[in-house]
Coordinates of C-alpha atoms (C1' of nucleotides) in Angstrom, one line a residue:
Chain A
X350 CA 73.4 -39.2 70.7
X351 CA 74.1 -35.5 71.0
X352 CA 76.8 -35.4 68.3
X353 CA 75.3 -32.5 66.3
X354 CA 75.0 -30.0 69.2
X355 CA 78.4 -31.0 70.4
X356 CA 80.0 -30.7 67.0
X357 CA 78.4 -27.3 66.7
X358 CA 79.9 -26.1 69.9
X359 CA 83.3 -27.3 69.0
X360 CA 83.1 -25.8 65.6
X361 CA 82.3 -22.4 66.9
X362 CA 85.1 -22.7 69.5
X363 CA 87.5 -23.6 66.7
X364 CA 86.4 -20.5 64.8
X365 CA 86.9 -18.3 67.8
X366 CA 90.4 -19.8 68.2
X367 CA 91.1 -19.2 64.6
X368 CA 90.2 -15.5 65.0
X369 CA 92.4 -15.3 68.1
X370 CA 95.3 -16.8 66.1
X371 CA 94.7 -14.4 63.2
X372 CA 94.8 -11.4 65.6
X373 CA 98.0 -12.6 67.1
X374 CA 99.4 -13.0 63.6
X375 CA 98.3 -9.5 62.8
X376 CA 100.1 -8.1 65.8
X377 CA 103.3 -9.9 64.9
X378 CA 103.2 -8.8 61.3
X379 CA 102.6 -5.2 62.5
X380 CA 105.6 -5.5 64.7
X381 CA 108.1 -7.5 62.6
X382 CA 106.9 -6.7 59.1
X383 CA 107.0 -9.4 56.3
X384 CA 109.7 -11.3 58.0
X385 CA 107.3 -12.6 60.6
X386 CA 108.1 -16.3 61.2
X387 CA 105.6 -19.0 62.0
X388 CA 107.5 -19.5 65.3
X389 CA 107.1 -15.9 66.2
X390 CA 103.4 -15.9 65.4
X391 CA 102.8 -19.0 67.4
X392 CA 104.8 -17.6 70.4
X393 CA 102.7 -14.4 70.2
X394 CA 99.6 -16.5 70.4
X395 CA 101.0 -18.4 73.3
X396 CA 101.2 -21.7 71.5
X397 CA 103.5 -23.6 69.2
X398 CA 103.9 -24.1 65.5
X399 CA 102.0 -27.3 64.8
X400 CA 98.7 -25.8 66.0
X401 CA 99.1 -23.0 63.4
X402 CA 99.6 -25.7 60.8
X403 CA 96.5 -27.5 61.9
X404 CA 94.5 -24.4 61.5
X405 CA 95.9 -23.0 58.3
X406 CA 97.6 -25.8 56.6
X407 CA 100.8 -24.0 55.6
X408 CA 102.2 -20.5 55.7
X409 CA 100.4 -19.7 52.5
X410 CA 97.1 -20.6 54.2
X411 CA 97.8 -18.3 57.1
X412 CA 98.8 -15.6 54.7
X413 CA 95.6 -16.0 52.6
X414 CA 93.5 -15.9 55.7
X415 CA 95.2 -12.8 56.9
X416 CA 95.1 -11.2 53.5
X417 CA 91.4 -11.9 53.2
X418 CA 90.7 -10.1 56.4
X419 CA 92.5 -7.0 55.4
X420 CA 91.4 -7.1 51.8
X421 CA 87.8 -7.4 52.8
X422 CA 88.2 -4.5 55.2
X423 CA 89.9 -2.4 52.6
X424 CA 87.5 -3.3 49.9
X425 CA 84.5 -2.3 51.9
X426 CA 86.1 1.1 52.6
X427 CA 86.8 1.5 48.9
X428 CA 83.3 0.5 48.0
X429 CA 81.9 3.1 50.4
X430 CA 84.0 5.8 48.7
X431 CA 83.0 4.6 45.3
X432 CA 79.3 4.6 46.2
X433 CA 79.2 8.1 47.8
X434 CA 76.7 10.5 46.3
X435 CA 78.9 12.7 44.2
X436 CA 80.2 13.2 40.7
X437 CA 82.3 10.5 39.1
X438 CA 85.5 12.4 39.4
X439 CA 85.0 13.2 43.0
X440 CA 84.2 9.6 43.7
X441 CA 87.3 8.4 41.9
X442 CA 89.4 10.8 43.9
X443 CA 87.8 9.7 47.2
X444 CA 88.6 6.1 46.4
X445 CA 92.2 6.8 45.6
X446 CA 92.5 8.8 48.7
X447 CA 91.0 6.0 50.8
X448 CA 93.4 3.5 49.5
X449 CA 96.4 5.8 50.0
X450 CA 95.3 6.6 53.5
X451 CA 95.0 3.0 54.3
X452 CA 98.5 2.1 53.2
X453 CA 99.8 5.1 54.9
X454 CA 98.2 4.2 58.2
X455 CA 99.5 0.6 58.3
X456 CA 102.6 0.3 56.1
X457 CA 103.8 -2.9 57.7
X458 CA 100.5 -4.7 57.0
X459 CA 100.6 -3.3 53.5
X460 CA 104.1 -4.6 52.9
X461 CA 103.2 -8.0 54.2
X462 CA 100.3 -8.2 51.9
X463 CA 102.1 -6.9 48.8
X464 CA 105.4 -8.7 49.2
X465 CA 104.8 -12.1 50.7
X466 CA 108.2 -13.5 51.1
X467 CA 107.0 -16.8 49.7
X468 CA 103.9 -18.5 48.3
X469 CA 102.5 -21.9 48.0
X470 CA 104.2 -23.2 45.0
X471 CA 105.8 -26.5 46.1
X472 CA 105.9 -28.0 42.7
X473 CA 108.8 -26.8 40.5
X474 CA 106.4 -26.2 37.7
X475 CA 108.2 -25.2 34.7
X476 CA 105.3 -24.0 32.6
X477 CA 103.7 -20.6 32.2
X478 CA 102.1 -20.3 35.5
X479 CA 103.4 -16.9 36.0
X480 CA 101.6 -14.8 38.6
X481 CA 99.2 -17.5 39.6
X482 CA 100.1 -16.9 43.2
X483 CA 101.1 -13.4 42.9
X484 CA 99.7 -10.6 45.2
X485 CA 96.1 -11.7 45.6
X486 CA 95.2 -8.4 47.0
X487 CA 95.9 -6.6 43.8
X488 CA 94.2 -9.3 41.8
X489 CA 91.1 -9.1 43.8
X490 CA 90.9 -5.3 43.8
X491 CA 91.4 -5.3 40.1
X492 CA 88.7 -7.9 39.5
X493 CA 86.3 -6.0 41.8
X494 CA 86.9 -2.7 40.2
X495 CA 86.5 -4.3 36.8
X496 CA 83.0 -5.5 37.9
X497 CA 82.1 -2.1 39.2
X498 CA 83.1 -0.4 36.0
X499 CA 81.4 -3.0 33.8
X500 CA 78.1 -2.5 35.6
X501 CA 78.2 1.2 35.8
X502 CA 80.0 2.6 32.9
X503 CA 78.9 2.4 29.3
X504 CA 81.8 1.4 27.2
X505 CA 80.0 0.1 24.1
X506 CA 80.8 -3.3 22.6
X507 CA 83.3 -5.4 24.4
X508 CA 82.2 -3.6 27.5
X509 CA 83.0 -6.4 30.0
X510 CA 86.4 -7.3 28.7
X511 CA 87.6 -3.7 28.6
X512 CA 86.2 -3.1 32.0
X513 CA 88.2 -5.9 33.5
X514 CA 91.3 -4.6 31.8
X515 CA 90.7 -1.1 33.1
X516 CA 90.0 -2.5 36.6
X517 CA 93.4 -4.2 36.8
X518 CA 95.1 -1.3 35.1
X519 CA 93.7 1.4 37.4
X520 CA 94.4 -0.7 40.5
X521 CA 98.0 -1.2 39.3
X522 CA 98.4 2.5 38.7
X523 CA 97.2 3.2 42.2
X524 CA 99.4 0.6 43.7
X525 CA 102.6 1.5 42.0
X526 CA 102.2 5.2 42.5
X527 CA 101.2 4.5 46.2
X528 CA 104.2 2.3 46.7
X529 CA 106.6 4.8 45.4
X530 CA 104.9 7.7 47.2
X531 CA 105.0 5.8 50.5
X532 CA 108.7 5.3 50.4
X533 CA 109.8 8.7 49.0
X534 CA 107.0 11.0 50.2
X535 CA 107.7 13.5 47.4
X536 CA 104.4 15.3 47.9
X537 CA 101.2 15.4 49.8
X538 CA 98.5 12.8 49.5
X539 CA 96.1 15.2 48.1
X540 CA 98.5 16.2 45.4
X541 CA 99.1 12.6 44.5
X542 CA 95.4 12.0 44.3
X543 CA 94.8 15.0 42.1
X544 CA 97.6 14.0 39.7
X545 CA 96.4 10.4 39.3
X546 CA 92.9 11.5 38.7
X547 CA 94.2 14.0 36.1
X548 CA 95.9 11.1 34.4
X549 CA 92.8 9.1 34.4
X550 CA 90.9 12.1 33.1
X551 CA 92.8 12.2 29.9
X552 CA 95.2 15.0 30.5
X553 CA 97.9 12.9 28.9
X554 CA 96.0 13.0 25.6
X555 CA 95.2 16.7 25.9
X556 CA 98.6 18.0 26.9
X557 CA 100.7 19.6 24.2
X558 CA 104.2 18.7 23.2
X559 CA 106.9 20.6 25.0
X560 CA 108.6 23.2 22.8
X561 CA 111.9 21.9 21.4
X562 CA 111.4 18.3 22.3
X563 CA 110.7 15.4 19.9
X564 CA 107.1 15.2 21.2
X565 CA 105.5 12.3 23.1
Chain B
X450 CA 156.9 -3.3 39.5
X451 CA 154.2 -4.2 36.9
X452 CA 151.4 -4.0 39.3
X453 CA 149.1 -1.8 37.3
X454 CA 149.1 -3.9 34.1
X455 CA 148.8 -7.0 36.2
X456 CA 145.9 -5.6 38.1
X457 CA 144.3 -4.5 34.9
X458 CA 144.5 -8.0 33.5
X459 CA 143.1 -9.5 36.6
X460 CA 140.3 -7.0 36.8
X461 CA 139.1 -7.7 33.3
X462 CA 139.4 -11.4 33.9
X463 CA 137.2 -11.0 37.0
X464 CA 134.7 -9.1 35.0
X465 CA 134.6 -11.8 32.3
X466 CA 134.1 -14.3 35.1
X467 CA 131.3 -12.2 36.5
X468 CA 129.5 -12.2 33.2
X469 CA 129.8 -15.9 32.9
X470 CA 128.3 -16.3 36.4
X471 CA 125.5 -14.0 35.5
X472 CA 124.8 -16.0 32.4
X473 CA 124.7 -19.2 34.3
X474 CA 122.4 -17.6 36.8
X475 CA 120.2 -16.5 34.0
X476 CA 119.9 -20.0 32.7
X477 CA 119.0 -21.4 36.0
X478 CA 116.4 -18.8 36.6
X479 CA 115.0 -19.5 33.2
X480 CA 114.7 -23.1 34.1
X481 CA 113.7 -23.1 37.8
X482 CA 111.9 -19.8 38.1
X483 CA 112.2 -17.6 41.2
X484 CA 113.0 -20.6 43.4
X485 CA 116.5 -20.8 42.0
X486 CA 118.9 -21.5 44.8
X487 CA 122.4 -20.3 45.2
X488 CA 123.6 -23.9 45.1
X489 CA 121.8 -24.6 41.9
X490 CA 123.2 -21.4 40.3
X491 CA 126.7 -22.3 41.4
X492 CA 126.4 -25.8 40.1
X493 CA 125.2 -24.5 36.8
X494 CA 128.3 -22.3 36.6
X495 CA 130.4 -25.3 37.4
X496 CA 131.6 -23.9 40.8
X497 CA 130.4 -23.7 44.4
X498 CA 128.6 -21.2 46.5
X499 CA 131.3 -19.3 48.2
X500 CA 132.6 -18.0 44.9
X501 CA 129.2 -16.6 44.1
X502 CA 129.3 -14.8 47.5
X503 CA 132.7 -13.5 46.7
X504 CA 131.5 -11.9 43.5
X505 CA 128.1 -10.7 44.6
X506 CA 128.1 -10.4 48.4
X507 CA 124.8 -12.0 49.0
X508 CA 121.7 -13.2 47.2
X509 CA 120.4 -9.7 47.0
X510 CA 123.6 -8.6 45.2
X511 CA 123.3 -11.4 42.6
X512 CA 119.6 -10.5 42.2
X513 CA 120.4 -6.8 41.7
X514 CA 123.1 -7.6 39.1
X515 CA 120.8 -9.9 37.2
X516 CA 118.0 -7.4 37.5
X517 CA 120.1 -4.6 36.1
X518 CA 121.0 -6.6 33.0
X519 CA 117.4 -7.4 32.2
X520 CA 116.2 -4.0 33.2
X521 CA 118.8 -2.3 31.0
X522 CA 117.8 -4.5 28.1
X523 CA 114.1 -4.0 28.5
X524 CA 114.6 -0.3 29.0
X525 CA 116.5 0.2 25.8
X526 CA 113.8 -1.7 23.9
X527 CA 111.2 0.5 25.5
X528 CA 113.1 3.7 24.7
X529 CA 113.3 2.6 21.1
X530 CA 109.6 2.2 20.9
X531 CA 109.1 5.5 22.7
X532 CA 111.4 7.3 20.3
X533 CA 110.0 5.9 17.0
X534 CA 108.8 8.5 14.5
X535 CA 105.1 8.4 14.9
X536 CA 102.2 10.1 16.7
X537 CA 102.1 10.1 20.4
X538 CA 99.4 7.6 20.7
X539 CA 101.0 5.2 18.4
X540 CA 104.2 5.4 20.3
X541 CA 102.5 4.8 23.6
X542 CA 100.9 1.7 22.1
X543 CA 104.2 0.5 20.7
X544 CA 105.8 0.9 24.1
X545 CA 103.0 -1.0 25.8
X546 CA 103.2 -3.7 23.3
X547 CA 107.0 -4.0 23.6
X548 CA 106.7 -4.5 27.4
X549 CA 104.0 -7.1 27.1
X550 CA 105.8 -8.9 24.3
X551 CA 108.9 -9.1 26.6
X552 CA 107.1 -10.5 29.6
X553 CA 105.3 -12.9 27.3
X554 CA 108.5 -14.2 25.8
X555 CA 110.3 -14.8 29.1
X556 CA 107.8 -15.2 31.9
X557 CA 110.3 -16.9 34.2
X558 CA 112.7 -14.1 34.1
X559 CA 109.9 -11.7 34.6
X560 CA 108.6 -13.5 37.6
X561 CA 112.0 -13.6 39.1
X562 CA 112.4 -9.9 38.7
X563 CA 109.0 -9.0 40.0
X564 CA 108.6 -11.4 42.8
X565 CA 112.0 -11.8 44.4
X566 CA 111.5 -14.3 47.1
X567 CA 113.4 -12.2 49.6
X568 CA 115.5 -9.0 49.8
X569 CA 118.3 -7.8 51.9
X570 CA 116.6 -6.3 55.0
X571 CA 118.6 -7.7 57.9
X572 CA 117.9 -4.8 60.2
X573 CA 114.6 -5.2 62.1
X574 CA 113.8 -1.6 61.4
X575 CA 110.4 -0.9 62.7
X576 CA 109.9 2.4 61.1
X577 CA 108.4 3.4 57.8
X578 CA 110.9 1.9 55.4
X579 CA 108.2 0.3 53.4
X580 CA 109.1 -0.5 49.8
X581 CA 112.7 0.5 50.0
X582 CA 113.8 -2.8 48.6
X583 CA 110.7 -3.5 46.6
X584 CA 110.7 -4.4 43.0
X585 CA 113.5 -2.2 41.6
X586 CA 112.5 -2.9 38.1
X587 CA 109.2 -1.1 38.4
X588 CA 110.8 1.7 40.3
X589 CA 113.3 2.2 37.7
X590 CA 110.9 2.0 34.8
X591 CA 108.6 4.5 36.6
X592 CA 111.4 6.9 37.3
X593 CA 112.6 6.7 33.7
X594 CA 109.2 7.2 32.2
X595 CA 108.7 10.1 34.5
X596 CA 111.8 11.7 33.2
X597 CA 110.7 11.2 29.6
X598 CA 107.3 12.7 30.3
X599 CA 108.8 15.6 32.1
X600 CA 111.1 16.5 29.2
X601 CA 108.6 15.9 26.4
X602 CA 105.2 16.8 27.6
X603 CA 104.0 20.2 28.6
X604 CA 102.0 19.9 31.8
X605 CA 102.2 23.5 33.0
X606 CA 103.2 24.4 36.6
X607 CA 104.3 21.5 38.7
X608 CA 105.4 19.7 35.6
X609 CA 108.2 17.6 37.0
X610 CA 106.3 16.4 40.0
X611 CA 103.3 15.4 38.1
X612 CA 105.4 13.7 35.4
X613 CA 107.0 11.5 38.0
X614 CA 103.7 10.6 39.5
X615 CA 102.4 9.7 36.0
X616 CA 105.5 7.8 35.2
X617 CA 105.1 5.5 38.2
X618 CA 101.3 5.3 37.7
X619 CA 101.5 4.4 34.0
X620 CA 104.2 1.8 34.7
X621 CA 102.1 0.3 37.5
X622 CA 99.1 0.2 35.2
X623 CA 101.1 -1.6 32.5
X624 CA 102.6 -4.0 35.1
X625 CA 99.4 -5.0 36.8
X626 CA 97.4 -5.4 33.7
X627 CA 100.3 -7.4 32.1
X628 CA 100.6 -9.6 35.1
X629 CA 96.9 -10.4 35.1
X630 CA 96.8 -10.9 31.4
X631 CA 99.8 -13.2 31.4
X632 CA 98.2 -15.6 33.8
X633 CA 94.7 -15.5 32.5
X634 CA 95.2 -14.8 28.8
X635 CA 91.7 -13.3 28.5
X636 CA 92.4 -11.6 25.2
X637 CA 94.9 -10.9 22.5
X638 CA 97.9 -8.7 23.2
X639 CA 96.7 -6.2 20.7
X640 CA 93.4 -5.9 22.3
X641 CA 95.0 -5.3 25.7
X642 CA 97.2 -2.7 24.3
X643 CA 94.3 -0.9 22.7
X644 CA 92.3 -1.0 25.9
X645 CA 95.1 0.4 28.0
X646 CA 95.8 3.1 25.5
X647 CA 92.1 4.0 25.5
X648 CA 92.2 4.3 29.3
X649 CA 95.2 6.6 29.1
X650 CA 93.4 8.6 26.4
X651 CA 90.7 9.6 28.7
X652 CA 87.9 7.3 27.6
X653 CA 87.0 6.9 31.3
X654 CA 86.2 10.6 31.5
X655 CA 84.3 10.6 28.3
X656 CA 82.2 7.5 28.8
X657 CA 78.6 7.9 29.8
X658 CA 76.8 6.3 32.7
X659 CA 75.1 3.1 32.1
X660 CA 71.4 3.3 32.0
X661 CA 69.8 2.2 35.3
X662 CA 73.0 2.2 37.3
X663 CA 74.0 4.7 40.0
X664 CA 76.6 6.2 37.7
X665 CA 80.3 6.2 38.1
Chain C
dA1190 C1' 163.3 -19.6 47.0
dA1191 C1' 159.8 -17.2 49.7
dC1192 C1' 155.5 -14.4 49.6
dG1193 C1' 151.0 -12.4 48.8
dT1194 C1' 146.8 -12.8 46.5
dA1195 C1' 143.0 -14.4 44.0
dC1196 C1' 140.4 -18.8 42.9
dG1197 C1' 138.6 -22.7 44.6
dT1198 C1' 137.0 -26.4 47.7
dT1199 C1' 134.8 -29.0 51.9
dA1200 C1' 132.3 -28.7 55.8
dC1201 C1' 130.0 -26.2 59.0
dT1202 C1' 126.4 -23.0 61.4
dT1203 C1' 122.0 -20.9 61.7
dG1204 C1' 117.3 -20.4 60.9
dC1205 C1' 112.9 -21.4 58.9
dG1206 C1' 109.0 -24.2 57.0
dG1207 C1' 106.9 -28.3 57.9
dT1208 C1' 106.0 -33.0 60.2
dA1209 C1' 105.9 -37.2 63.2
dA1210 C1' 105.0 -39.1 67.5
dC1211 C1' 103.4 -38.6 71.7
dT1212 C1' 100.5 -36.6 75.9
dA1213 C1' 96.4 -34.8 78.3
dC1214 C1' 91.8 -34.1 78.6
dA1215 C1' 86.9 -33.5 77.0
dG1216 C1' 82.6 -35.9 76.2
dT1217 C1' 80.3 -40.4 74.3
dC1218 C1' 79.0 -45.4 74.1
dT1219 C1' 78.2 -49.9 76.3
Chain D
dA930 C1' 82.3 -47.1 86.0
dG931 C1' 85.3 -47.9 82.4
dA932 C1' 86.8 -48.4 77.4
dC933 C1' 86.5 -45.4 73.1
dT934 C1' 87.1 -41.3 70.2
dG935 C1' 88.6 -37.0 68.9
dT936 C1' 90.8 -32.6 69.6
dA937 C1' 94.3 -29.1 71.5
dG938 C1' 98.7 -29.2 72.8
dT939 C1' 103.6 -30.6 73.3
dT940 C1' 108.7 -31.9 72.1
dA941 C1' 111.8 -33.3 69.0
dC942 C1' 112.9 -33.9 64.7
dC943 C1' 113.8 -33.6 59.1
dG944 C1' 115.1 -31.1 54.9
dC945 C1' 116.7 -27.3 52.8
dA946 C1' 118.6 -22.9 51.7
dA947 C1' 121.5 -18.7 53.1
dG948 C1' 125.7 -17.5 54.5
dT949 C1' 130.6 -18.4 56.6
dA950 C1' 135.2 -20.3 58.2
dA951 C1' 139.1 -22.7 57.4
dC952 C1' 141.7 -24.8 54.4
dG953 C1' 144.2 -25.8 49.9
dT954 C1' 146.3 -24.4 45.4
dA955 C1' 148.3 -22.0 41.3
dC956 C1' 150.9 -18.0 39.8
dG957 C1' 153.2 -13.6 39.3
dT958 C1' 156.1 -10.5 42.3
dT959 C1' 160.4 -9.6 44.9

DNA sequence: AACGTACGTTACTTGCGGTAACTACAGTCT
DNA sequence: AGACTGTAGTTACCGCAAGTAACGTACGTT
């Protein structure tokens, strides 16, 4: 009975298929933005809907698989920027710039990841489950950055907790500023990067009140 | 011909009706979260769908009207915190705390505002329209905070531009950290507020590298 | 009395997520 | 060889929500 070798072959074939499907989905998302429908994706892959559902369960599953690919890729780029041999501030700037360059290069994918039209919340749960399914990309980035900060920066007591908070906060800052910048393009990328780094570097605390104003 | 007085009466009646509809929508959103359907909202208001469409055009219109109400209310609370007679840091902490208390008190509304299941993007525009319809609440908060910073803080040349960037960045930080905190509840609200204020106050720049690590 | 207009309804279309039931073909067991 | 099992694939359907068309009705204007 050669079941094991056979099973192995079939499993790897299934994985190849899965990658093909993901690439097709990617193309459609690139083309249609976040309104990409399961039908359209299946058509692009040359098959029909039920197969997608066999592979990914539901739309949320396909979304998660797609998101994981892009998030992994983005995350490795960010890690590289964060690990470059340079001063802390330069590395922070490089990381911001890497993120912004990425969302600038593939806005459709970015939009799909950030604003999934729907998520997997079939139960009309009435409780406080807010955000459980919300943008996993941001969550993951925040969590990862929190870890990095916790292991590299000395924040004294309560280190880990504060590092997580900062991770999510910094990622959120980057995201919101990037989202706004991408749609309005009010300045160059470099300028945006510099301003955000300045913010993180405490210029808000150092800046004086404006003459005549009530202060801030 | 008494058309003007008549028209006036009818207009004000329509506005009253509109407010009633918005309040009904509010109740449904409170109850059902972001999955509230137009049918459900109409039923709650004691009427049927087409009337909603006559008043608000489409779901996006209803969403915008609802969002405006809550955003206005939140914004005035935030302004109050920002205008209190105290030192800058205390005011920033009060503002953060006000925001977090608001999302903590009404998570369903918050979720509806932040994660609208869909928006009004009928055109299959393929260009770079990313984020044009994305979370208006955050945009508006960022824009307002940017104005406040620009008029109160002295940032030297490029004041206005940098103030806008900071406005969106700070709002994004607050939002992402709040979203994460609301779902995981890893610490008290006060602690979160303190940590975020510390971040804004430049503790990232001041902190030393951790012993043994590659620095940050 | 006839008319326009705003309010309201029922009943429909369209489109999407998701599923059930069936077909075709590979390799395996007796 | 021929029955057995499982997997990729199909068509055809369900349920549901957004949005619309056509129709009815009350009321102030002329």
